[in-house]
XYZ file of C-alpha atoms in Angstrom:
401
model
C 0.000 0.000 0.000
C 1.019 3.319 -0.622
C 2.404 5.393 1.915
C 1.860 2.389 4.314
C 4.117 0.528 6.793
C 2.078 -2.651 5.951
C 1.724 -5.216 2.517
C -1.848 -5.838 2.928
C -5.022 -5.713 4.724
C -6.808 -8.403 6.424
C -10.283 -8.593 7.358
C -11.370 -11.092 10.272
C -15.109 -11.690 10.671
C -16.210 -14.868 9.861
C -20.151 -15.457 9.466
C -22.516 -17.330 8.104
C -25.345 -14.804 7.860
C -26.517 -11.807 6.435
C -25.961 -9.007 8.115
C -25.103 -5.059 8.389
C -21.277 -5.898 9.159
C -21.093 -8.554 6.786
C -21.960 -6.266 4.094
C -19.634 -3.411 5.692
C -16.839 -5.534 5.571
C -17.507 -6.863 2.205
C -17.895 -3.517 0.246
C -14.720 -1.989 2.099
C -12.214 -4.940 1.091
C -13.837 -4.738 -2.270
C -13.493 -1.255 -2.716
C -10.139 -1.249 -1.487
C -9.124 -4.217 -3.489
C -10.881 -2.991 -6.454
C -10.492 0.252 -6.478
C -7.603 1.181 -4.592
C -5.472 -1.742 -5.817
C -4.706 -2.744 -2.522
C -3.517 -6.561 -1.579
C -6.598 -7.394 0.548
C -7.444 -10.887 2.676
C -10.727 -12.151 4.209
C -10.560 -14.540 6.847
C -14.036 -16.404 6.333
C -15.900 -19.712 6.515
C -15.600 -21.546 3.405
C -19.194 -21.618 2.573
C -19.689 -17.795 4.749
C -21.641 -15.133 3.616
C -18.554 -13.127 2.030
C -16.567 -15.947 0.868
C -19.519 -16.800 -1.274
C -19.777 -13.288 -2.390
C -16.519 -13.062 -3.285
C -16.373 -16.504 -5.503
C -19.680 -15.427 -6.955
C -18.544 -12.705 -8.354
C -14.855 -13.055 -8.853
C -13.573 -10.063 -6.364
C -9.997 -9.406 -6.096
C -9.772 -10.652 -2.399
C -7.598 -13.596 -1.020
C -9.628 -15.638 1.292
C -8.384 -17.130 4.253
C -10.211 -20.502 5.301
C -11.813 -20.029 8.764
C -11.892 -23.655 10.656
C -12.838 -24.334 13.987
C -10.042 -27.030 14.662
C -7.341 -24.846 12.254
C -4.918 -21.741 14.069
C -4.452 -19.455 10.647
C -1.315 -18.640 10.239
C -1.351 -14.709 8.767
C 0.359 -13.044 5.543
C 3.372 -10.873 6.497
C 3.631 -7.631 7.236
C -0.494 -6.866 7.300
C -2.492 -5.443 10.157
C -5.796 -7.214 10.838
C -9.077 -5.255 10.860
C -11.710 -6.803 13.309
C -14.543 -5.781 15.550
C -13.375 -5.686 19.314
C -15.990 -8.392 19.730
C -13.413 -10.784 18.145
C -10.804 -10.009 20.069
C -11.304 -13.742 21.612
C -11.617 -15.207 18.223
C -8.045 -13.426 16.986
C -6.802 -15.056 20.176
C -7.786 -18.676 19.186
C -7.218 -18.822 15.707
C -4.784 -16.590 14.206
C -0.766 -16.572 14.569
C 1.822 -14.732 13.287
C 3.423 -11.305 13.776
C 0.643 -8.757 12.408
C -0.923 -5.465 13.831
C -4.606 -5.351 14.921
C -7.011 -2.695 14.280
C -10.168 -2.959 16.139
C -13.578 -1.296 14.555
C -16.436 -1.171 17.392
C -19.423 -1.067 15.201
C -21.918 -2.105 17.571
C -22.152 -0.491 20.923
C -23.177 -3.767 22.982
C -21.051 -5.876 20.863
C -18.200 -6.678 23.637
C -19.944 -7.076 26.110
C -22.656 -9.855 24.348
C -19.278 -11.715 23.255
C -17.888 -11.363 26.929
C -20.910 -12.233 28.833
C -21.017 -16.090 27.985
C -17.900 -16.534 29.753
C -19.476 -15.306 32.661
C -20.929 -18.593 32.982
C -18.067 -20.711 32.270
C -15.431 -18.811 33.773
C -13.714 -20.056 36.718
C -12.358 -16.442 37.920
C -15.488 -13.993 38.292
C -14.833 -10.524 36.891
C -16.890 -6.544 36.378
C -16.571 -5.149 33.080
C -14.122 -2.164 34.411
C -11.293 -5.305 34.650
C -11.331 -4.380 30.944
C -10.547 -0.898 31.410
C -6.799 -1.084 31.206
C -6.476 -3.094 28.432
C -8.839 -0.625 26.311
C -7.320 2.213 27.527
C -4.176 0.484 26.267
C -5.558 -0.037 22.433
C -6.530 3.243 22.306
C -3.690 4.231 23.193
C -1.986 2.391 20.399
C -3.670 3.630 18.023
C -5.527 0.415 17.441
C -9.448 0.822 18.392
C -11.978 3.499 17.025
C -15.265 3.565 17.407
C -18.425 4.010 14.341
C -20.429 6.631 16.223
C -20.689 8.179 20.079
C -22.973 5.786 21.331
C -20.743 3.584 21.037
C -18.232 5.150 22.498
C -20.553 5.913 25.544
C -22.114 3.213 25.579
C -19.331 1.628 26.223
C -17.474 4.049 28.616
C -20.774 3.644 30.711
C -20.370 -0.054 30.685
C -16.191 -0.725 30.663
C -15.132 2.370 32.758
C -12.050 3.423 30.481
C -11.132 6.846 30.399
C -9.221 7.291 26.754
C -10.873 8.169 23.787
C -10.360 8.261 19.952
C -9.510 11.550 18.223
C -11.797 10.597 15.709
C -14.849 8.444 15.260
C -14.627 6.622 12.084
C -18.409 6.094 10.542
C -19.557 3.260 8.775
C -20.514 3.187 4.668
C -22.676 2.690 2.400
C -22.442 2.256 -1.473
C -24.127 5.237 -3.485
C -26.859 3.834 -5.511
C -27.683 6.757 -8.459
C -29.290 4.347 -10.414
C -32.162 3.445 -8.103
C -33.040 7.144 -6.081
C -36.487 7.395 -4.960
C -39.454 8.464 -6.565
C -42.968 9.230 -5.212
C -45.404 5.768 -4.791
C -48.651 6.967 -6.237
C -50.937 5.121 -3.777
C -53.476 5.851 -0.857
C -52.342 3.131 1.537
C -49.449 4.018 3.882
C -46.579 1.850 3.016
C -43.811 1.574 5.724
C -40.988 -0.793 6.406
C -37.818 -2.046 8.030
C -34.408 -3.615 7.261
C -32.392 -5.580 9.252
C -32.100 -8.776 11.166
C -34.762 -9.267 13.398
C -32.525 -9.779 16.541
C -33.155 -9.555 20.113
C -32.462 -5.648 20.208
C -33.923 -4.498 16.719
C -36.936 -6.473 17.106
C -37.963 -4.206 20.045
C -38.033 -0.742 18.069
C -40.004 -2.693 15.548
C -42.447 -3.785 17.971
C -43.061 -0.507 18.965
C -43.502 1.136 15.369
C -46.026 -1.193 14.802
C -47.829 -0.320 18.246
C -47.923 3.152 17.263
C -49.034 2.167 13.273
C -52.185 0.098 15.748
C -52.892 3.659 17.629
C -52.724 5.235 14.478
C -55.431 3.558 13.314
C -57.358 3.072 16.353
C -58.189 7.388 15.636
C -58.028 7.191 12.014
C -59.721 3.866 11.217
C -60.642 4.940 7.796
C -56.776 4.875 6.887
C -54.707 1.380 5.827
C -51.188 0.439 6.309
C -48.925 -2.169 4.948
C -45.694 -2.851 6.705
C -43.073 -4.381 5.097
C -40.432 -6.278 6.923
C -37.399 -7.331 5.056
C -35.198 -9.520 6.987
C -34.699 -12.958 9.363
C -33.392 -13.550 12.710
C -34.255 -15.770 16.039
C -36.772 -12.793 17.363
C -39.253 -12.947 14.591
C -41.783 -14.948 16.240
C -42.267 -11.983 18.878
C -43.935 -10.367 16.000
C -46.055 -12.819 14.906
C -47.391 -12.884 18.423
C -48.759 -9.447 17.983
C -52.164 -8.295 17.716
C -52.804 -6.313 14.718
C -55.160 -3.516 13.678
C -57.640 -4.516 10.997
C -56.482 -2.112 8.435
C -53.009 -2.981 8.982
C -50.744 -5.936 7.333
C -47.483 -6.833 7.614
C -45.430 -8.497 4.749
C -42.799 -10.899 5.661
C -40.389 -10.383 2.795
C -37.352 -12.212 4.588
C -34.254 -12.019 3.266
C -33.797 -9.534 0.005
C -30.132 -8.174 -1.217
C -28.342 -6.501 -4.188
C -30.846 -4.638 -7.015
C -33.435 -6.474 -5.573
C -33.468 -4.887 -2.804
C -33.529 -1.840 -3.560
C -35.605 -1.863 -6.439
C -38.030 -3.261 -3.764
C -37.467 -0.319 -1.279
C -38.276 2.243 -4.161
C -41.049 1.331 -5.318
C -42.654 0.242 -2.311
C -41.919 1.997 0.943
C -42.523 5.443 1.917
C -40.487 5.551 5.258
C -38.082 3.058 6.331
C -37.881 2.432 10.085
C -34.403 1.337 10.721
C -30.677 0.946 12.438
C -27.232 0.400 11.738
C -26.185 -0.078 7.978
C -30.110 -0.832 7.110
C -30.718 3.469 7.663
C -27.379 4.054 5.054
C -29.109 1.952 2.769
C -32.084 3.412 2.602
C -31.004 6.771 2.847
C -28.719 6.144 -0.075
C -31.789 5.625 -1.805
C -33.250 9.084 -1.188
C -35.755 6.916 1.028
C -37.152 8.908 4.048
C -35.561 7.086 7.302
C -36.576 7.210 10.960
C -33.473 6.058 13.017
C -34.707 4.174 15.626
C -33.010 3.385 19.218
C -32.076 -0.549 19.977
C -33.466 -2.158 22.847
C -33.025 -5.626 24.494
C -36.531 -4.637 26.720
C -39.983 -3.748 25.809
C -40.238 0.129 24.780
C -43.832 2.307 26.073
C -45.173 4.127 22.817
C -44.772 7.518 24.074
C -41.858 7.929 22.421
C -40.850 10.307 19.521
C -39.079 9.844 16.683
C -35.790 10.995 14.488
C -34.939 11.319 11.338
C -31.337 10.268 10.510
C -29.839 13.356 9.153
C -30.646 14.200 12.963
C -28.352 12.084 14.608
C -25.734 12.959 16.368
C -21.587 11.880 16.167
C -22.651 9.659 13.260
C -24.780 7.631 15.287
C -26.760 4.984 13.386
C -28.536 3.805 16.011
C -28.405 4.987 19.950
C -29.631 2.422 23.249
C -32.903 3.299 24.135
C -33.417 5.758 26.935
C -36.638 7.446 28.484
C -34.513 10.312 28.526
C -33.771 9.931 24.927
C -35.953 13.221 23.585
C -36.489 13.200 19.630
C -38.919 16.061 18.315
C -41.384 13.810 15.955
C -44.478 11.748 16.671
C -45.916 9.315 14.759
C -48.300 11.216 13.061
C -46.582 13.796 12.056
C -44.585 11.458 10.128
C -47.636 9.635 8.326
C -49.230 13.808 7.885
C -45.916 14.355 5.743
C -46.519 11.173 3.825
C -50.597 11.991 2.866
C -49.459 16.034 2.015
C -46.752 14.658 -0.434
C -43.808 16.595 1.463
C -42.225 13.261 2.519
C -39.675 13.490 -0.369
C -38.338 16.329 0.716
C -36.583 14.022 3.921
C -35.700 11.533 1.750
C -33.550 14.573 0.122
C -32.128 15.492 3.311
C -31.263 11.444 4.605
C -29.615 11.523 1.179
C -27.336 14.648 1.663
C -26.379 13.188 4.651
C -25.634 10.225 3.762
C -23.147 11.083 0.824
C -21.425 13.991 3.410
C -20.719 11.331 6.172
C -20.969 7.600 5.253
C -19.680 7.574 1.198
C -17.226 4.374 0.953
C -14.448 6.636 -0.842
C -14.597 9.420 2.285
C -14.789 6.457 4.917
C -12.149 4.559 3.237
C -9.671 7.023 3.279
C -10.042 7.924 6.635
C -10.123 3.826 7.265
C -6.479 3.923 6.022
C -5.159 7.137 7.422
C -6.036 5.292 10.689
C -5.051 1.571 10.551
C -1.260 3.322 9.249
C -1.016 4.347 12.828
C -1.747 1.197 14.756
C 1.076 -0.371 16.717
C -0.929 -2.554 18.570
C 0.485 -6.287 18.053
C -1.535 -9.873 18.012
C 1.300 -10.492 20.657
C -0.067 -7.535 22.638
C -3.682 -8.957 22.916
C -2.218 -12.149 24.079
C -1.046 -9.906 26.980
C -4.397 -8.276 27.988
C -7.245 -9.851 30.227
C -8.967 -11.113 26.941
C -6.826 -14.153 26.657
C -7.909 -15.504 29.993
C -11.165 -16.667 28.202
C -9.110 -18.319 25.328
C -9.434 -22.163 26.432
C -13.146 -21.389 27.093
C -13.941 -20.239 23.644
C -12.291 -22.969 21.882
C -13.932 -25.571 24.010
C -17.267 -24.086 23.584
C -16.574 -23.679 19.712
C -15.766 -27.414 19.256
C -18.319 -28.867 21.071
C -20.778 -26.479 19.089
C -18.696 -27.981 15.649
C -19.204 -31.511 17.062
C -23.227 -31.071 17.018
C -22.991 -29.875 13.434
């Protein structure tokens, strides 16, 4: 790489699904492959989500076999990009003398990776043991964070005291071909992206409470709800009860110019988080950014739209305090008077000024050139105490395959 103390990139997340960081991590090794010409790797399962992607459609990316019984033994010279919620994985699998640069793109993320070991561990321990040793990547130049709630989140539930000059937002792909147009229809069409995990399903669940009020005072209106995505928490929505006049369509999963050809046409406002409100709003699609939630959330809340957020925030934890200036039906007013478009414009300025792959990525580099954090120096912290617990739980999970 230009201008770079390192020979290449590598990018650890194995999955098997489809998700928001999937994608993220996809279009960034692609674009710097691709575009850039840089020498990128993917460390992936050989029938994951990406390493299918990238065989489908012949990227320029080296892919790395991820196996559960297999330690990967790195390229030279390149410096690892990760989530911090893999620091445990990185500890199991990979060897060799590379940097680490850790992305925290989802504020609970840690500490849901952590909190199995809870269980199993034979030492108990509070989430501030791990203050040190984050204070200590920081310091190193080796951890940024997507957004501030994130980084608060985070402070509130670690205790370190460091933080990042800069956040470092996640991207989107620009879409020009597909930008939105007005849906010339009387029924109120609204929708969601994303899995339908234990903390998005929440914020669903309560847009759809408030579409049920909605119609409980205007009974003469109808609307359709379309819900594109999978995950474990679905059946808490088909447990609800549902207005008359409104229907939700299970779309499950939907990518690539499907997708959004689908959004276009057929959704006025998308409710959403994470990388689900970039793609949207990369649409010119009007998008509510909505707060996660592991608990049920009261519908007294108000809403924002995502050029309204705050330190790049695609999605904050849900707080009463949490004060957002738009109810419900002022959103559905702005869809019947035809003035809806007008915040799809907006999402979409915002979108290109903050989240564009070629700003991101730039900033992505500028940033892993100064990390001088080591795979030796996470063997060091308090995260490899949980190293024999992983891999035992990770086998016995392989065996029952």
């Amino acid at each position: 790489m230009e201008n770079s103390k390192f020979s290449s990139i590598t990018f650890f997340y194995p999955s098997k699904i489809v998700g928001g960081a999937e994608f993220l991590f996809l279009r960034l090794a692609n674009y710097l492959s691709d575009d850039l010409s840089i020498s990128v790797n993917y460390v992936d399962y050989e029938d994951g989500f990406v390493a299918g992607e990238v065989k489908k459609n012949n990227l320029k990316i080296n892919l790395i076999p991820f196996k559960v019984v297999t330690k990967l033994t790195l390229p030279q010279n390149t410096v690892m990009i990760a989530p911090i919620s893999s620091s445990v994985d990185i500890l199991n699998y990979c060897k060799g003398d590379c940097n680490l640069f850790f992305w925290s793109i989802h504020p609970m993320g840690l500490k849901n990776a952590l909190t199995p070991f809870k269980k199993y561990s034979f030492k108990s321990f509070a989430w501030s043991d791990f203050a040190n040793d984050i204070d200590f990547m920081i310091d190193k130049n080796a951890l940024v964070f997507m957004d501030g709630a994130n980084l608060s989140t985070q402070r509130d539930i670690f205790n370190f005291k460091n933080t990042p000059q800069n956040y470092l937002p996640i991207i989107c792909l620009g879409k020009k071909d597909y930008l939105k147009c007005e849906i010339p229809t009387n029924t109120i069409h609204l929708g969601t992206l994303g899995r339908l995990s234990s903390e998005k399903v929440n914020p669903l669940i309560n847009v759809i409470e408030h579409c049920n009020a909605f119609l409980d005072r205007y009974p003469t209106e109808t609307i359709k709800f379309h819900i594109i995505g999978e995950g474990e928490a679905k059946h808490k929505i088909d447990q609800l009860a549902l207005h008359p006049n409104l229907e939700l369509l299970h779309l499950g999963t939907i990518i690539g110019d499907e997708l959004n050809e689908y959004m276009v046409n057929n959704i006025h406002v998308m409710f959403a988080m994470g990388t689900s409100t970039l793609e949207s709003a990369s649409l010119k699609i009007p998008t509510i950014l909505v707060d996660l939630s592991y608990t049920y959330m009261p519908i007294d809340n108000k809403f924002r739209w995502l050029y309204e957020a705050a330190n790049y925030s695609v999605g904050d934890v849900y707080d009463v305090k949490n004060r957002y200036l738009h109810d419900f039906e002022e959103i559905i007013a702005k869809i019947k008077d035809h003035s809806i478009l007008k915040e799809g414009d907006s999402c979409y300025r915002y979108f290109m000024e903050n989240h564009s792959i070629e700003n991101v990525s730039r900033q992505l580099l500028q940033e892993v050139n100064l990390s001088s954090f080591t795979l030796q120096d996470l063997k060091d912290t308090r995260f490899s105490r949980f190293r024999i617990i992983s891999f035992l739980r990770k086998i016995n999970k392989f065996r029952k395959l």
